[in-house]
Amino acid sequence: MRTINKETGEILNITNGGLYTPLAVPAYQVLVKAGEHIAKDVLVCLISHMGMNDRSVYPSYTTICRETGRGRQSVAYGLRVLEEFGFIRKFKFRVNEKARNKYWIQDSCYNHSKMNALALSYTDTIGRCWDCNAQ
């Protein structure tokens, strides 16, 4: 959990991994290398809706379309790609008679060691184990 100075907005403690950024830089880089620019735009939109202490977001398709400049089918494709790469998880819930989606931003967006095999295939190899040749 982060502690933020209410007067200045300064982040007083930084979690493991170094400097804090709301943009998921590792996930962004993977999506660019994979050529999935629609998914990259959708991820940036979802992250812009993220709260201070919660990684769950629930913008509507209309909101995502408006903020990304993409159509509904493109947004659906982008969300599907983000799920395949393991960067988000989608849950459905009901509000009165209307079905809504809630998206959970996963740790794999920020941490290479938690990415699935598909996402890792688009990362640069930093080092290998001398014994087993694993990355």
Tab-separated table of C-alpha atoms in Angstrom:
chain	number	residue	atom	x	y	z
A	1	MET	CA	0.000	0.000	0.000
A	2	ARG	CA	1.285	3.443	-0.913
A	3	THR	CA	1.435	6.412	1.394
A	4	ILE	CA	0.871	9.761	-0.297
A	5	ASN	CA	1.407	13.235	1.122
A	6	LYS	CA	-2.050	14.864	0.811
A	7	GLU	CA	-0.617	18.381	0.435
A	8	THR	CA	2.061	17.783	-2.223
A	9	GLY	CA	0.919	14.518	-3.820
A	10	GLU	CA	4.393	13.044	-3.265
A	11	ILE	CA	4.590	9.262	-2.900
A	12	LEU	CA	6.291	8.635	0.431
A	13	ASN	CA	7.031	4.926	0.061
A	14	ILE	CA	7.887	2.973	-3.060
A	15	THR	CA	7.084	-0.718	-3.446
A	16	ASN	CA	9.513	-3.439	-4.567
A	17	GLY	CA	10.879	-2.914	-8.025
A	18	GLY	CA	11.971	0.708	-7.739
A	19	LEU	CA	10.265	3.835	-8.940
A	20	TYR	CA	6.506	4.004	-9.173
A	21	THR	CA	4.742	4.698	-12.437
A	22	PRO	CA	1.036	4.173	-13.047
A	23	LEU	CA	1.808	3.197	-16.667
A	24	ALA	CA	2.593	-0.499	-16.967
A	25	VAL	CA	5.895	-0.039	-18.807
A	26	PRO	CA	6.829	-3.760	-19.193
A	27	ALA	CA	3.376	-4.634	-20.559
A	28	TYR	CA	3.441	-1.594	-22.829
A	29	GLN	CA	6.818	-2.671	-24.264
A	30	VAL	CA	5.613	-6.244	-24.828
A	31	LEU	CA	2.495	-5.077	-26.665
A	32	VAL	CA	4.508	-2.725	-28.885
A	33	LYS	CA	6.984	-5.514	-29.777
A	34	ALA	CA	4.065	-7.850	-30.522
A	35	GLY	CA	2.532	-5.211	-32.814
A	36	GLU	CA	-0.666	-5.157	-30.734
A	37	HIS	CA	-1.259	-1.404	-30.808
A	38	ILE	CA	-5.006	-1.669	-30.262
A	39	ALA	CA	-4.419	-3.652	-27.063
A	40	LYS	CA	-1.757	-1.130	-26.008
A	41	ASP	CA	-4.260	1.722	-26.379
A	42	VAL	CA	-6.907	-0.207	-24.422
A	43	LEU	CA	-4.393	-0.975	-21.635
A	44	VAL	CA	-3.456	2.710	-21.329
A	45	CYS	CA	-7.162	3.584	-21.131
A	46	LEU	CA	-7.805	0.994	-18.409
A	47	ILE	CA	-4.801	2.154	-16.389
A	48	SER	CA	-5.985	5.760	-16.626
A	49	HIS	CA	-9.150	4.664	-14.780
A	50	MET	CA	-7.241	2.867	-12.015
A	51	GLY	CA	-7.753	4.114	-8.463
A	52	MET	CA	-5.079	4.833	-5.891
A	53	ASN	CA	-5.159	1.533	-3.995
A	54	ASP	CA	-7.209	-0.696	-6.272
A	55	ARG	CA	-6.286	-2.319	-9.564
A	56	SER	CA	-9.873	-2.960	-10.591
A	57	VAL	CA	-11.485	-0.731	-13.207
A	58	TYR	CA	-14.872	-0.785	-14.865
A	59	PRO	CA	-15.155	1.711	-17.715
A	60	SER	CA	-17.878	0.957	-20.241
A	61	TYR	CA	-17.157	-0.055	-23.834
A	62	THR	CA	-18.434	3.380	-24.875
A	63	THR	CA	-15.913	5.095	-22.591
A	64	ILE	CA	-13.048	2.909	-23.810
A	65	CYS	CA	-14.047	3.571	-27.441
A	66	ARG	CA	-14.176	7.314	-26.864
A	67	GLU	CA	-10.828	7.475	-25.041
A	68	THR	CA	-8.923	5.187	-27.428
A	69	GLY	CA	-10.505	6.427	-30.633
A	70	ARG	CA	-11.283	2.814	-31.603
A	71	GLY	CA	-14.542	1.067	-32.518
A	72	ARG	CA	-16.372	-1.484	-30.386
A	73	GLN	CA	-14.997	-4.489	-32.274
A	74	SER	CA	-11.453	-3.145	-31.962
A	75	VAL	CA	-11.913	-2.631	-28.222
A	76	ALA	CA	-13.266	-6.189	-27.869
A	77	TYR	CA	-10.228	-7.460	-29.787
A	78	GLY	CA	-7.866	-5.398	-27.594
A	79	LEU	CA	-9.425	-6.738	-24.400
A	80	ARG	CA	-9.166	-10.299	-25.714
A	81	VAL	CA	-5.446	-9.778	-26.493
A	82	LEU	CA	-4.818	-8.324	-23.022
A	83	GLU	CA	-6.437	-11.408	-21.471
A	84	GLU	CA	-4.356	-13.747	-23.663
A	85	PHE	CA	-1.163	-11.983	-22.607
A	86	GLY	CA	-2.291	-12.237	-18.964
A	87	PHE	CA	-2.295	-8.485	-18.366
A	88	ILE	CA	-5.954	-8.253	-17.310
A	89	ARG	CA	-8.708	-10.504	-15.993
A	90	LYS	CA	-12.319	-9.750	-16.813
A	91	PHE	CA	-15.323	-10.414	-14.568
A	92	LYS	CA	-18.975	-9.818	-15.309
A	93	PHE	CA	-21.397	-8.390	-12.763
A	94	ARG	CA	-24.907	-6.965	-12.849
A	95	VAL	CA	-26.079	-3.493	-11.925
A	96	ASN	CA	-29.878	-3.610	-11.842
A	97	GLU	CA	-30.789	-5.055	-15.254
A	98	LYS	CA	-27.526	-4.113	-16.964
A	99	ALA	CA	-24.508	-6.449	-17.293
A	100	ARG	CA	-21.165	-4.720	-16.667
A	101	ASN	CA	-17.533	-5.797	-16.934
A	102	LYS	CA	-14.880	-5.263	-14.310
A	103	TYR	CA	-11.238	-5.522	-15.314
A	104	TRP	CA	-8.438	-6.393	-12.898
A	105	ILE	CA	-4.980	-5.144	-13.862
A	106	GLN	CA	-2.604	-8.043	-13.147
A	107	ASP	CA	0.874	-7.901	-11.577
A	108	SER	CA	2.298	-9.231	-14.839
A	109	CYS	CA	1.794	-5.741	-16.312
A	110	TYR	CA	4.492	-4.413	-14.007
A	111	ASN	CA	6.695	-7.464	-13.367
A	112	HIS	CA	8.451	-9.596	-16.002
A	113	SER	CA	8.759	-12.562	-13.644
A	114	LYS	CA	4.948	-12.870	-13.474
A	115	MET	CA	4.307	-12.769	-17.233
A	116	ASN	CA	2.990	-15.821	-19.050
A	117	ALA	CA	4.907	-17.610	-21.832
A	118	LEU	CA	3.214	-15.626	-24.611
A	119	ALA	CA	4.200	-12.274	-23.094
A	120	LEU	CA	7.720	-13.468	-22.290
A	121	SER	CA	8.257	-14.475	-25.905
A	122	TYR	CA	8.234	-10.738	-26.768
A	123	THR	CA	10.704	-9.647	-24.066
A	124	ASP	CA	14.445	-9.281	-24.416
A	125	THR	CA	16.592	-11.950	-22.809
A	126	ILE	CA	18.595	-10.317	-20.040
A	127	GLY	CA	20.451	-13.414	-18.893
A	128	ARG	CA	20.398	-17.196	-18.866
A	129	CYS	CA	21.157	-19.808	-16.233
A	130	TRP	CA	24.462	-21.536	-17.024
A	131	ASP	CA	23.192	-24.863	-15.706
A	132	CYS	CA	19.795	-25.193	-17.413
A	133	ASN	CA	19.946	-22.378	-20.025
A	134	ALA	CA	16.653	-20.947	-18.701
A	135	GLN	CA	16.008	-17.201	-18.909
